[in-house]
mmCIF file of C-alpha atoms in Angstrom:
data_model
loop_
_atom_site.group_PDB
_atom_site.id
_atom_site.type_symbol
_atom_site.label_atom_id
_atom_site.label_comp_id
_atom_site.label_asym_id
_atom_site.label_seq_id
_atom_site.Cartn_x
_atom_site.Cartn_y
_atom_site.Cartn_z
ATOM 1 C CA MET E 1 -14.399 -36.392 6.032
ATOM 2 C CA ALA E 2 -13.110 -37.865 2.805
ATOM 3 C CA GLY E 3 -12.383 -35.326 0.138
ATOM 4 C CA ARG E 4 -12.507 -32.386 2.534
ATOM 5 C CA PRO E 5 -10.567 -29.400 1.161
ATOM 6 C CA PRO E 6 -7.875 -28.001 3.443
ATOM 7 C CA TYR E 7 -8.379 -24.649 5.147
ATOM 8 C CA PHE E 8 -5.184 -23.070 6.440
ATOM 9 C CA THR E 9 -5.359 -21.926 10.066
ATOM 10 C CA PRO E 10 -2.572 -20.058 11.892
ATOM 11 C CA SER E 11 -1.061 -21.711 14.957
ATOM 12 C CA GLY E 12 0.880 -18.805 16.456
ATOM 13 C CA GLY E 13 4.281 -19.464 17.980
ATOM 14 C CA LEU E 14 7.303 -17.188 17.701
ATOM 15 C CA PRO E 15 10.405 -17.357 15.462
ATOM 16 C CA ASP E 16 13.723 -17.924 17.179
ATOM 17 C CA GLN E 17 16.417 -15.257 17.455
ATOM 18 C CA HIS E 18 18.218 -16.538 14.334
ATOM 19 C CA GLN E 19 15.316 -15.701 12.006
ATOM 20 C CA LEU E 20 15.939 -13.076 9.294
ATOM 21 C CA LEU E 21 13.711 -10.014 9.507
ATOM 22 C CA THR E 22 12.957 -9.914 5.772
ATOM 23 C CA GLY E 23 9.303 -10.676 5.068
ATOM 24 C CA ARG E 24 6.410 -10.047 2.694
ATOM 25 C CA ALA E 25 4.234 -7.797 4.898
ATOM 26 C CA VAL E 26 3.295 -4.495 3.273
ATOM 27 C CA PHE E 27 0.815 -1.706 3.986
ATOM 28 C CA THR E 28 0.137 0.895 1.306
ATOM 29 C CA ASP E 29 -2.529 3.538 0.766
ATOM 30 C CA ALA E 30 -4.393 1.113 -1.538
ATOM 31 C CA TYR E 31 -3.852 -2.365 -0.068
ATOM 32 C CA ALA E 32 -2.189 -4.386 2.654
ATOM 33 C CA VAL E 33 -0.724 -7.887 2.659
ATOM 34 C CA ILE E 34 -0.579 -9.577 6.062
ATOM 35 C CA PRO E 35 1.420 -12.805 5.563
ATOM 36 C CA ARG E 36 0.735 -15.874 7.609
ATOM 37 C CA ASP E 37 4.131 -15.701 9.317
ATOM 38 C CA THR E 38 3.122 -12.438 11.012
ATOM 39 C CA MET E 39 0.243 -14.144 12.872
ATOM 40 C CA ARG E 40 2.205 -14.910 16.028
ATOM 41 C CA ASP E 41 1.323 -15.271 19.687
ATOM 42 C CA ILE E 42 2.378 -11.722 20.536
ATOM 43 C CA VAL E 43 -0.156 -10.130 18.159
ATOM 44 C CA THR E 44 -3.207 -12.001 19.418
ATOM 45 C CA SER E 45 -5.973 -10.226 21.295
ATOM 46 C CA PHE E 46 -8.797 -11.230 23.627
ATOM 47 C CA LEU E 47 -12.390 -10.151 24.200
ATOM 48 C CA PRO E 48 -14.303 -9.577 27.446
ATOM 49 C CA GLY E 49 -16.943 -12.192 28.216
ATOM 50 C CA TRP E 50 -15.174 -15.018 26.376
ATOM 51 C CA THR E 51 -13.434 -18.061 27.830
ATOM 52 C CA GLY E 52 -10.600 -20.050 26.251
ATOM 53 C CA MET E 53 -10.209 -17.778 23.231
ATOM 54 C CA ARG E 54 -7.701 -15.638 21.421
ATOM 55 C CA MET E 55 -7.927 -13.934 18.058
ATOM 56 C CA TRP E 56 -5.930 -12.370 15.274
ATOM 57 C CA VAL E 57 -7.446 -9.118 14.005
ATOM 58 C CA LEU E 58 -6.985 -9.063 10.235
ATOM 59 C CA ALA E 59 -9.005 -5.955 9.389
ATOM 60 C CA ARG E 60 -10.777 -3.115 11.148
ATOM 61 C CA PRO E 61 -12.398 0.064 9.833
ATOM 62 C CA LEU E 62 -9.727 2.699 9.179
ATOM 63 C CA SER E 63 -10.527 6.243 8.125
ATOM 64 C CA GLY E 64 -9.243 6.813 4.601
ATOM 65 C CA PHE E 65 -8.691 3.110 3.947
ATOM 66 C CA ALA E 66 -11.203 0.225 4.136
ATOM 67 C CA GLU E 67 -14.070 1.438 6.297
ATOM 68 C CA THR E 68 -16.928 -1.074 6.151
ATOM 69 C CA PHE E 69 -15.860 -4.192 8.043
ATOM 70 C CA SER E 70 -13.712 -6.003 10.566
ATOM 71 C CA GLN E 71 -12.384 -9.546 10.264
ATOM 72 C CA TYR E 72 -10.949 -11.827 12.955
ATOM 73 C CA ILE E 73 -9.549 -15.335 13.148
ATOM 74 C CA VAL E 74 -10.867 -16.692 16.446
ATOM 75 C CA GLU E 75 -9.222 -19.684 18.125
ATOM 76 C CA LEU E 76 -11.201 -21.537 20.796
ATOM 77 C CA GLN E 77 -9.724 -23.959 23.289
ATOM 78 C CA PRO E 78 -11.787 -27.046 24.206
ATOM 79 C CA GLY E 79 -14.719 -25.764 26.231
ATOM 80 C CA GLY E 80 -14.148 -22.147 25.151
ATOM 81 C CA GLY E 81 -16.750 -19.782 23.811
ATOM 82 C CA ALA E 82 -19.065 -16.876 24.584
ATOM 83 C CA ALA E 83 -22.712 -16.526 25.555
ATOM 84 C CA THR E 84 -22.957 -13.061 23.960
ATOM 85 C CA PRO E 85 -20.223 -12.733 21.312
ATOM 86 C CA GLU E 86 -21.511 -9.530 19.704
ATOM 87 C CA THR E 87 -21.873 -6.308 21.724
ATOM 88 C CA ASP E 88 -22.974 -4.047 18.842
ATOM 89 C CA ALA E 89 -26.696 -4.391 18.085
ATOM 90 C CA ASN E 90 -26.168 -2.992 14.566
ATOM 91 C CA ALA E 91 -23.473 -5.530 13.607
ATOM 92 C CA GLN E 92 -24.241 -8.525 11.433
ATOM 93 C CA GLY E 93 -21.788 -11.397 11.384
ATOM 94 C CA ALA E 94 -20.503 -14.146 9.108
ATOM 95 C CA LEU E 95 -18.649 -17.138 10.557
ATOM 96 C CA PHE E 96 -16.527 -19.593 8.545
ATOM 97 C CA VAL E 97 -14.930 -22.570 10.285
ATOM 98 C CA THR E 98 -11.403 -23.568 9.246
ATOM 99 C CA GLN E 99 -10.483 -25.997 12.041
ATOM 100 C CA GLY E 100 -12.405 -28.361 14.319
ATOM 101 C CA ARG E 101 -16.102 -28.072 15.096
ATOM 102 C CA LEU E 102 -18.012 -25.003 16.254
ATOM 103 C CA SER E 103 -21.323 -25.027 18.098
ATOM 104 C CA VAL E 104 -23.401 -21.967 17.146
ATOM 105 C CA THR E 105 -26.793 -21.218 18.699
ATOM 106 C CA ILE E 106 -28.858 -18.504 16.976
ATOM 107 C CA GLU E 107 -32.190 -17.430 18.446
ATOM 108 C CA GLY E 108 -32.372 -20.667 20.429
ATOM 109 C CA THR E 109 -31.566 -23.024 17.529
ATOM 110 C CA ALA E 110 -28.302 -24.973 17.858
ATOM 111 C CA HIS E 111 -26.074 -25.812 14.898
ATOM 112 C CA GLN E 112 -22.896 -27.853 14.642
ATOM 113 C CA LEU E 113 -20.487 -26.519 12.024
ATOM 114 C CA GLY E 114 -17.533 -28.571 10.840
ATOM 115 C CA GLU E 115 -14.643 -27.342 8.720
ATOM 116 C CA GLY E 116 -16.101 -25.385 5.819
ATOM 117 C CA GLY E 117 -19.218 -24.578 7.824
ATOM 118 C CA PHE E 118 -20.739 -21.115 7.489
ATOM 119 C CA ALA E 119 -23.222 -19.156 9.593
ATOM 120 C CA TYR E 120 -24.867 -15.813 8.905
ATOM 121 C CA VAL E 121 -26.003 -13.946 12.036
ATOM 122 C CA PRO E 122 -28.294 -10.933 11.510
ATOM 123 C CA ALA E 123 -27.825 -7.677 13.376
ATOM 124 C CA GLY E 124 -29.544 -7.744 16.760
ATOM 125 C CA ALA E 125 -29.821 -11.539 16.917
ATOM 126 C CA THR E 126 -29.315 -13.443 20.152
ATOM 127 C CA TRP E 127 -26.547 -15.966 19.609
ATOM 128 C CA SER E 128 -23.672 -17.842 21.228
ATOM 129 C CA VAL E 129 -20.652 -19.917 20.194
ATOM 130 C CA ALA E 130 -18.754 -22.735 21.865
ATOM 131 C CA ASN E 131 -16.124 -25.380 21.217
ATOM 132 C CA ASP E 132 -17.772 -28.439 22.742
ATOM 133 C CA ASP E 133 -14.885 -30.742 21.834
ATOM 134 C CA ALA E 134 -13.024 -32.068 24.871
ATOM 135 C CA GLN E 135 -9.630 -32.265 23.170
ATOM 136 C CA ASP E 136 -9.246 -30.304 19.932
ATOM 137 C CA LEU E 137 -8.981 -26.631 19.078
ATOM 138 C CA CYS E 138 -11.575 -24.885 16.954
ATOM 139 C CA ALA E 139 -10.882 -21.876 14.718
ATOM 140 C CA PHE E 140 -13.153 -19.693 12.621
ATOM 141 C CA HIS E 141 -13.231 -16.423 10.724
ATOM 142 C CA TRP E 142 -15.625 -13.803 12.049
ATOM 143 C CA ILE E 143 -16.534 -11.008 9.631
ATOM 144 C CA ARG E 144 -18.536 -8.099 11.065
ATOM 145 C CA LYS E 145 -20.313 -5.280 9.258
ATOM 146 C CA GLU E 146 -22.963 -2.773 10.283
ATOM 147 C CA TRP E 147 -26.172 -3.698 8.448
ATOM 148 C CA LYS E 148 -27.566 -0.860 6.364
ATOM 149 C CA GLY E 149 -31.305 -0.886 5.798
ATOM 150 C CA ALA E 150 -33.086 0.378 2.695
ATOM 151 C CA PRO E 151 -36.708 1.315 1.902
ATOM 152 C CA GLY E 152 -38.837 -1.787 1.430
ATOM 153 C CA VAL E 153 -36.014 -4.142 2.430
ATOM 154 C CA THR E 154 -36.596 -6.676 5.192
ATOM 155 C CA PRO E 155 -33.536 -7.603 7.267
ATOM 156 C CA PRO E 156 -32.048 -10.964 6.251
ATOM 157 C CA ALA E 157 -32.716 -14.072 8.287
ATOM 158 C CA ALA E 158 -30.096 -16.215 9.982
ATOM 159 C CA PHE E 159 -28.893 -19.293 8.115
ATOM 160 C CA VAL E 160 -26.164 -21.901 8.156
ATOM 161 C CA ALA E 161 -24.523 -23.704 5.245
ATOM 162 C CA HIS E 162 -21.501 -25.786 4.325
ATOM 163 C CA GLU E 163 -19.162 -24.958 1.479
ATOM 164 C CA GLN E 164 -19.099 -28.547 0.245
ATOM 165 C CA ASP E 165 -22.887 -28.576 -0.151
ATOM 166 C CA ILE E 166 -22.940 -25.564 -2.499
ATOM 167 C CA ALA E 167 -22.160 -26.004 -6.177
ATOM 168 C CA PRO E 168 -19.541 -23.439 -7.269
ATOM 169 C CA THR E 169 -20.681 -21.015 -9.966
ATOM 170 C CA PRO E 170 -18.145 -20.905 -12.837
ATOM 171 C CA MET E 171 -17.290 -17.452 -14.089
ATOM 172 C CA PRO E 172 -18.333 -16.881 -17.730
ATOM 173 C CA ASP E 173 -16.004 -18.158 -20.442
ATOM 174 C CA THR E 174 -13.546 -19.772 -18.002
ATOM 175 C CA ASN E 175 -14.396 -23.487 -18.437
ATOM 176 C CA GLY E 176 -14.556 -23.710 -14.642
ATOM 177 C CA SER E 177 -10.980 -22.546 -14.051
ATOM 178 C CA TRP E 178 -12.374 -19.645 -11.976
ATOM 179 C CA ALA E 179 -15.459 -20.281 -9.851
ATOM 180 C CA THR E 180 -17.265 -18.770 -6.873
ATOM 181 C CA THR E 181 -19.057 -20.564 -4.031
ATOM 182 C CA ARG E 182 -21.707 -18.115 -2.861
ATOM 183 C CA PHE E 183 -23.161 -18.251 0.642
ATOM 184 C CA MET E 184 -25.557 -15.321 -0.023
ATOM 185 C CA ASP E 185 -27.902 -15.026 -2.995
ATOM 186 C CA PRO E 186 -26.428 -12.116 -4.998
ATOM 187 C CA THR E 187 -29.938 -11.016 -6.049
ATOM 188 C CA ASP E 188 -31.221 -10.785 -2.456
ATOM 189 C CA MET E 189 -31.276 -7.060 -1.624
ATOM 190 C CA ALA E 190 -31.533 -7.809 2.097
ATOM 191 C CA HIS E 191 -27.811 -8.594 2.089
ATOM 192 C CA ASP E 192 -25.427 -5.644 1.989
ATOM 193 C CA MET E 193 -22.342 -7.839 2.172
ATOM 194 C CA HIS E 194 -21.323 -11.006 0.378
ATOM 195 C CA VAL E 195 -18.999 -13.696 1.676
ATOM 196 C CA THR E 196 -17.816 -16.279 -0.841
ATOM 197 C CA VAL E 197 -15.107 -18.854 -1.458
ATOM 198 C CA VAL E 198 -13.268 -18.199 -4.719
ATOM 199 C CA THR E 199 -11.458 -21.081 -6.418
ATOM 200 C CA PHE E 200 -8.895 -21.021 -9.234
ATOM 201 C CA GLU E 201 -7.685 -24.205 -10.843
ATOM 202 C CA PRO E 202 -3.983 -24.246 -11.851
ATOM 203 C CA GLY E 203 -3.553 -21.780 -14.698
ATOM 204 C CA GLY E 204 -6.737 -19.868 -13.858
ATOM 205 C CA ILE E 205 -6.632 -16.092 -14.020
ATOM 206 C CA ILE E 206 -8.616 -12.927 -13.422
ATOM 207 C CA PRO E 207 -8.101 -11.679 -16.990
ATOM 208 C CA PHE E 208 -8.388 -7.934 -16.313
ATOM 209 C CA ALA E 209 -7.550 -5.498 -13.539
ATOM 210 C CA GLU E 210 -10.772 -5.354 -11.520
ATOM 211 C CA THR E 211 -11.274 -1.776 -10.317
ATOM 212 C CA HIS E 212 -14.460 -1.252 -8.322
ATOM 213 C CA VAL E 213 -16.044 0.372 -5.300
ATOM 214 C CA MET E 214 -16.299 -2.776 -3.166
ATOM 215 C CA GLU E 215 -13.808 -3.152 -0.350
ATOM 216 C CA HIS E 216 -12.279 -6.594 0.049
ATOM 217 C CA GLY E 217 -10.851 -8.918 2.623
ATOM 218 C CA LEU E 218 -9.227 -11.975 0.990
ATOM 219 C CA TYR E 219 -7.911 -14.762 3.218
ATOM 220 C CA VAL E 220 -6.050 -17.482 1.319
ATOM 221 C CA LEU E 221 -7.422 -20.869 2.355
ATOM 222 C CA GLU E 222 -5.340 -23.061 0.075
ATOM 223 C CA GLY E 223 -2.542 -22.936 -2.493
ATOM 224 C CA LYS E 224 -0.498 -20.057 -3.836
ATOM 225 C CA ALA E 225 -0.693 -17.481 -6.618
ATOM 226 C CA VAL E 226 0.616 -14.188 -7.904
ATOM 227 C CA TYR E 227 -1.847 -11.384 -7.168
ATOM 228 C CA ARG E 228 -1.965 -7.953 -8.788
ATOM 229 C CA LEU E 229 -2.634 -5.264 -6.169
ATOM 230 C CA ASN E 230 -2.689 -1.687 -7.457
ATOM 231 C CA GLN E 231 0.581 -1.463 -9.459
ATOM 232 C CA ASP E 232 2.306 -4.423 -7.818
ATOM 233 C CA TRP E 233 2.400 -8.160 -8.383
ATOM 234 C CA VAL E 234 2.812 -9.990 -5.056
ATOM 235 C CA GLU E 235 3.173 -13.673 -4.223
ATOM 236 C CA VAL E 236 0.635 -14.997 -1.733
ATOM 237 C CA GLU E 237 0.083 -18.401 -0.167
ATOM 238 C CA ALA E 238 -2.285 -20.219 2.174
ATOM 239 C CA GLY E 239 -2.697 -18.265 5.411
ATOM 240 C CA ASP E 240 -2.001 -14.820 3.897
ATOM 241 C CA PHE E 241 -4.567 -12.008 4.121
ATOM 242 C CA MET E 242 -5.066 -9.281 1.522
ATOM 243 C CA TRP E 243 -6.943 -6.146 2.534
ATOM 244 C CA LEU E 244 -8.088 -3.925 -0.321
ATOM 245 C CA ARG E 245 -9.367 -0.375 -0.277
ATOM 246 C CA ALA E 246 -12.169 0.599 -2.669
ATOM 247 C CA PHE E 247 -11.010 0.986 -6.282
ATOM 248 C CA CYS E 248 -7.698 -0.808 -5.747
ATOM 249 C CA PRO E 249 -6.956 -2.543 -9.095
ATOM 250 C CA GLN E 250 -6.680 -6.300 -8.685
ATOM 251 C CA ALA E 251 -6.045 -9.396 -10.779
ATOM 252 C CA CYS E 252 -4.706 -12.895 -10.255
ATOM 253 C CA TYR E 253 -2.691 -15.654 -11.871
ATOM 254 C CA ALA E 254 -2.848 -19.066 -10.208
ATOM 255 C CA GLY E 255 0.154 -20.960 -11.521
ATOM 256 C CA GLY E 256 -0.344 -24.117 -9.484
ATOM 257 C CA PRO E 257 0.636 -26.837 -8.854
ATOM 258 C CA GLY E 258 -2.632 -27.107 -6.902
ATOM 259 C CA ARG E 259 -5.800 -25.082 -6.541
ATOM 260 C CA PHE E 260 -5.755 -21.524 -5.229
ATOM 261 C CA ARG E 261 -8.690 -20.638 -2.975
ATOM 262 C CA TYR E 262 -9.648 -17.741 -0.746
ATOM 263 C CA LEU E 263 -12.428 -16.501 1.518
ATOM 264 C CA LEU E 264 -13.710 -13.191 0.145
ATOM 265 C CA TYR E 265 -15.657 -10.336 1.740
ATOM 266 C CA LYS E 266 -17.183 -7.416 -0.154
ATOM 267 C CA ASP E 267 -19.816 -4.737 0.532
ATOM 268 C CA VAL E 268 -22.710 -4.589 -1.951
ATOM 269 C CA ASN E 269 -26.262 -3.484 -2.796
ATOM 270 C CA ARG E 270 -26.511 -0.052 -1.185
ATOM 271 C CA HIS E 271 -26.359 3.619 -2.185
ATOM 272 C CA MET E 272 -23.034 5.338 -1.670
ATOM 273 C CA PRO E 273 -23.164 7.721 1.332
ATOM 274 C CA LEU E 274 -22.947 11.384 0.333
ATOM 275 C CA ALA E 275 -21.903 12.571 3.780
ATOM 276 C CA PRO E 276 -18.767 11.637 5.707
ATOM 277 C CA LEU E 277 -18.980 8.307 7.467
ATOM 278 C CA ARG E 278 -19.772 8.664 11.154
#
């Protein structure tokens, strides 16, 4: 498709024995950076009931760290897929395709998602996924979170979308240098998580250290930038994943030469639990 933005997807492999061990991976009590060069064959995992798949686990609930979500990059071989991907009836899902084409069937309705395609799957839905292509791989992000109900709130419905069909919302007073493509309506209280694509033009910044209760998963789709995480400035590039605990200060400077874009998860719109998480 002409004008399609690139979405970085890991390809695995393994460095040779001459590779230096120095890298950018870091795990702290406030954030983690998982660089793209750590996403190798030997750290993939598999799931029962799937065919022709492997996945990189980017985030999982950890006591005392980020506790609300998990995030995978799933790679499907031609013909691969699953008839029942989700085994937790309380888990909602968000899918974002970065490579190839993904067939998603939700409650009997089939959808074809190309690169940049998005699907929201409510908790308890009947759904399946498949790579129907005879030759090419398919890859997608799968974000999972337990849906939390609230008085008077109806569970959200399934929907599909495509990033290129959604007009980005510029952040105030930025002249479009910082914009957000929103898949969920931020005023819809049915949704207790938001998944967005954030775009910075060269020179765009987050002009203050955001410090807030929302946990984050940030997967860099395109470009490079310097990101402030807690007290540190770190360089990140396409294919890197940043995993942020609640209240971790964060900011960004996108120096170019091209755009800097990432897929963002955050938890929203619910009371804070006053008892320990189960």
